[in-house]
Amino acid sequence: MSSTVSVPATATTAQERPHVVPTGFQHPLDPLTADEIAAITFTVRHYITSNSELDSIKAVKFITTYLLPPPKKAVLAYLGIPLVPETAPEPPAQIVRRAEVDFLDVVNGFSYNVILSLHSEGKWVVDTFDKLPDGVQPQISVEELIRCEKIVKADQNVQDLAKAVGVLPEQIYCDGWSIGYDDRFPQARRIQQALLFARFSEHDNLYAHPMDFVVVIDANTEEVLQIDFPPHYKSTANGPVLSVPKTEIPPLSSAEESFKISNRERIPPPKKAFDFLPDLMAKTEEQFKPREDIKPLHILQPEGVSFSMNGNELEWQNWKMHIAFSHREGIVLSTITYNDHGEIRPIIYRLSLAEMVVPYGAPEYPHPRKFAFDSGEYGMGTMANELSLGCDCVGQIHYLPGAYVSHSGAAIVIKNVICIHEEDNGVLWKHTDYRPGGRTQTTRRRRLVVSMVCTLANYEYIWNYLFYQDGSIEIEARLTGILQVYAQQQGEPNSFGTTVAPGVNAHYHQHMFSFRIDPMVDGIKNSVVEQDVIPIGGEKSATGEDFNFAGNAFTTTETVLEKEGGREYDFAKERRWRITNSARKHYASGKDVGYSISMKGGITPIMARSDSWALRRAGFTQYPIWVVKDVEGPKGGRMWPAGKYVPQTRAQPEDSVGSWVAGKLPVKDEDLLVFLTVGTTHIPRPEDWPVMPVEHLNIAIKPQSFFDKNPSMDVPGTKDGKSVSAFSGQSSADACGSCH
């Protein structure tokens, strides 16, 4: 232990808090249940019908219904976690369960936000009922995305245009996307763009058959507003030339005029199949045959798993945390603590994906509209898969369900949405005394995986939150699925994408993610330290000088961030950051206890210009780390780096990270928030087609001067009796010799 005990290990059990007033929930951060969602939306409908001032609201479309978390200090008091080291927890108080709702007035096109609270008699009551400013749009629902395809398929103009390139009405398919940025349409209209494809047989990979026009619809009135024909490139002696004089998007026009403006010929969708389902590949690919040389590999835990669950609370290898489903963030991990030899030490109050954006790199209209905020515009949780045992998750698995609201107000339940399991992850630590008669100790690394898989139209994202026995945490994003593609003329040059198959152009793009950490490293008063690694002497010095004769010396410099802001990454200085608590120091290093943040597995510069459409809305991508003070209000704290309401924004909202840091509030020894921006730049390869192998990026969060020593020294050594030689004739003693 690093110093005095701050929280007794028994302080966090509900049974030891008899003085806490009954609350109607098992844990204050438990997500809304399906029954609660139904009760809440019923209450909202009843409120509307019983108030004459709201008579104009004739048709309601529910978009979101979710838990409004209680204040941080109230939750920590409820759980018995002190706010600062060496002090007692604050006295617990009544926690009121609250919910937040966004809905649309479909007839009039307005949006509303409602806050409700659960009263002691078990009834939900409306606390506030606010009309959102004109043009503010809640996230796009799953039902709206599905409905978009039906609207497009039913449109006569779309059918005629498809027929002209050999596509029948029943073969028309599309992905609904947010509009991105297009100031030809008023923000008060609820707009989607539809990217079109053909499907020539049941379950055919429709992305192999991109069509050559893009449709814009109004999701409320269910009408087609515009059909855009992107221009194309031609090869010339002076290089590729666009079929129009400039990349600017033209005025609204008829489909006929839009095609005329594009100044190119129609492009039939490629007909060749590129399937991903084995039974279809057997029919559409010559000599296709699944591999037969893969033998079974089973993961067995004959004595069961090493973690335990109490509702949404998990305990494993000294870790304890609350795991919840969020319609927007996907997985939310809260009140993460570590049992350090009997002392319950808080580390992170809340950890989640706060936002992401996928800007594409083709400049010709309407492709620049493609920069989806997959979390803020659609909701990562609403796009989550129901996971399959033995397929998505292998071994002994525990699942948690999730629920979100439908347009009708009923709940949509995803039964197996969060997967929890253990897996072997190689060696945790090892040393061999190489001298004659020396001994070896090998300890294998077990890790806990909390994961979710989400499908955003063509792409899949696999979110893994990984916990290790040495007190480390890793955030891992895996990207797979199918590339977003567009039709390409035969022989057309391709400066902003890769031709992955004949007639199929996969545009260059980036995936940029913002992870939100609400730290509580040994308490909620934390700081962020920026550390640079500096060679001694710099460029002007020379090897042979007295103070660095061999020329090998380097050291570190550290700066405590004083005010809110974003910070650049510096590769030349191996820049890194750590979150610290100055109220407690390591007994040997003398450093403030802390957790370091390693982002080298995901640092990516944004390629769009600083004044681009994308960065006007996604300013969070400009820095890899943002540090702001947490400011809680009636509707919670600072949550969303690109704003709470993201669809159809055209500038940086006031409630976004770029606006927060303008306040320059102090962040030294404060209750602060850290937003981490990581990503990947995807220059597609033909080998990414038709379904791309997973690409990884990660953030490592590791203890630094937090524990006295390696906290995993008590993990038993490994000698697995089930391990055998792969081939006959090999001695089993060769496998593990003198391991203990």
JSON list of N, CA and C in Angstrom, two decimals, residues 22 54 80 145 150 160 168 173 296 400 423 472 577 581 626 639 729:
[
{"chain": "A", "resi": 22, "resn": "PRO", "atom": "N", "xyz": [-34.49, 3.50, 1.07]},
{"chain": "A", "resi": 22, "resn": "PRO", "atom": "CA", "xyz": [-34.82, 2.66, -0.09]},
{"chain": "A", "resi": 22, "resn": "PRO", "atom": "C", "xyz": [-35.04, 3.51, -1.34]},
{"chain": "A", "resi": 54, "resn": "LEU", "atom": "N", "xyz": [-50.62, 22.07, -24.89]},
{"chain": "A", "resi": 54, "resn": "LEU", "atom": "CA", "xyz": [-49.88, 21.19, -25.81]},
{"chain": "A", "resi": 54, "resn": "LEU", "atom": "C", "xyz": [-50.78, 20.55, -26.85]},
{"chain": "A", "resi": 80, "resn": "GLY", "atom": "N", "xyz": [-20.21, 4.55, -0.57]},
{"chain": "A", "resi": 80, "resn": "GLY", "atom": "CA", "xyz": [-19.22, 4.60, 0.50]},
{"chain": "A", "resi": 80, "resn": "GLY", "atom": "C", "xyz": [-17.82, 4.89, 0.04]},
{"chain": "A", "resi": 145, "resn": "LEU", "atom": "N", "xyz": [-33.93, 5.08, -39.98]},
{"chain": "A", "resi": 145, "resn": "LEU", "atom": "CA", "xyz": [-32.97, 4.57, -40.95]},
{"chain": "A", "resi": 145, "resn": "LEU", "atom": "C", "xyz": [-33.58, 3.47, -41.81]},
{"chain": "A", "resi": 150, "resn": "LYS", "atom": "N", "xyz": [-37.41, 2.37, -47.41]},
{"chain": "A", "resi": 150, "resn": "LYS", "atom": "CA", "xyz": [-38.75, 2.19, -47.98]},
{"chain": "A", "resi": 150, "resn": "LYS", "atom": "C", "xyz": [-39.21, 3.44, -48.72]},
{"chain": "A", "resi": 160, "resn": "ASP", "atom": "N", "xyz": [-37.37, 5.06, -61.79]},
{"chain": "A", "resi": 160, "resn": "ASP", "atom": "CA", "xyz": [-37.06, 5.32, -63.21]},
{"chain": "A", "resi": 160, "resn": "ASP", "atom": "C", "xyz": [-35.56, 5.43, -63.43]},
{"chain": "A", "resi": 168, "resn": "LEU", "atom": "N", "xyz": [-34.22, -3.19, -61.15]},
{"chain": "A", "resi": 168, "resn": "LEU", "atom": "CA", "xyz": [-35.66, -3.22, -60.94]},
{"chain": "A", "resi": 168, "resn": "LEU", "atom": "C", "xyz": [-36.02, -2.60, -59.59]},
{"chain": "A", "resi": 173, "resn": "TYR", "atom": "N", "xyz": [-31.81, -0.87, -53.02]},
{"chain": "A", "resi": 173, "resn": "TYR", "atom": "CA", "xyz": [-31.55, -0.84, -51.58]},
{"chain": "A", "resi": 173, "resn": "TYR", "atom": "C", "xyz": [-30.74, 0.42, -51.27]},
{"chain": "A", "resi": 296, "resn": "PRO", "atom": "N", "xyz": [-10.57, -28.01, -34.23]},
{"chain": "A", "resi": 296, "resn": "PRO", "atom": "CA", "xyz": [-11.26, -27.29, -33.15]},
{"chain": "A", "resi": 296, "resn": "PRO", "atom": "C", "xyz": [-10.30, -26.75, -32.10]},
{"chain": "A", "resi": 400, "resn": "LEU", "atom": "N", "xyz": [-25.18, -9.24, -20.60]},
{"chain": "A", "resi": 400, "resn": "LEU", "atom": "CA", "xyz": [-26.10, -8.27, -20.04]},
{"chain": "A", "resi": 400, "resn": "LEU", "atom": "C", "xyz": [-27.01, -7.76, -21.15]},
{"chain": "A", "resi": 423, "resn": "GLU", "atom": "N", "xyz": [-10.15, -14.31, -20.71]},
{"chain": "A", "resi": 423, "resn": "GLU", "atom": "CA", "xyz": [-9.35, -15.00, -21.72]},
{"chain": "A", "resi": 423, "resn": "GLU", "atom": "C", "xyz": [-7.88, -14.96, -21.33]},
{"chain": "A", "resi": 472, "resn": "SER", "atom": "N", "xyz": [-3.88, -2.65, -14.82]},
{"chain": "A", "resi": 472, "resn": "SER", "atom": "CA", "xyz": [-3.96, -1.90, -16.07]},
{"chain": "A", "resi": 472, "resn": "SER", "atom": "C", "xyz": [-5.34, -2.05, -16.72]},
{"chain": "A", "resi": 577, "resn": "TRP", "atom": "N", "xyz": [0.90, 11.43, -21.01]},
{"chain": "A", "resi": 577, "resn": "TRP", "atom": "CA", "xyz": [0.16, 12.12, -19.95]},
{"chain": "A", "resi": 577, "resn": "TRP", "atom": "C", "xyz": [-0.19, 11.12, -18.86]},
{"chain": "A", "resi": 581, "resn": "ASN", "atom": "N", "xyz": [-3.07, 12.33, -8.34]},
{"chain": "A", "resi": 581, "resn": "ASN", "atom": "CA", "xyz": [-3.68, 12.90, -7.14]},
{"chain": "A", "resi": 581, "resn": "ASN", "atom": "C", "xyz": [-2.56, 13.41, -6.24]},
{"chain": "A", "resi": 626, "resn": "TRP", "atom": "N", "xyz": [-8.00, 16.36, -24.41]},
{"chain": "A", "resi": 626, "resn": "TRP", "atom": "CA", "xyz": [-8.62, 17.57, -23.90]},
{"chain": "A", "resi": 626, "resn": "TRP", "atom": "C", "xyz": [-8.82, 17.38, -22.39]},
{"chain": "A", "resi": 639, "resn": "MET", "atom": "N", "xyz": [-20.76, 16.03, -21.12]},
{"chain": "A", "resi": 639, "resn": "MET", "atom": "CA", "xyz": [-20.74, 14.66, -21.64]},
{"chain": "A", "resi": 639, "resn": "MET", "atom": "C", "xyz": [-20.24, 14.55, -23.06]},
{"chain": "A", "resi": 729, "resn": "GLY", "atom": "N", "xyz": [6.08, -38.15, -29.91]},
{"chain": "A", "resi": 729, "resn": "GLY", "atom": "CA", "xyz": [7.53, -38.25, -29.88]},
{"chain": "A", "resi": 729, "resn": "GLY", "atom": "C", "xyz": [8.20, -37.09, -29.19]}
]
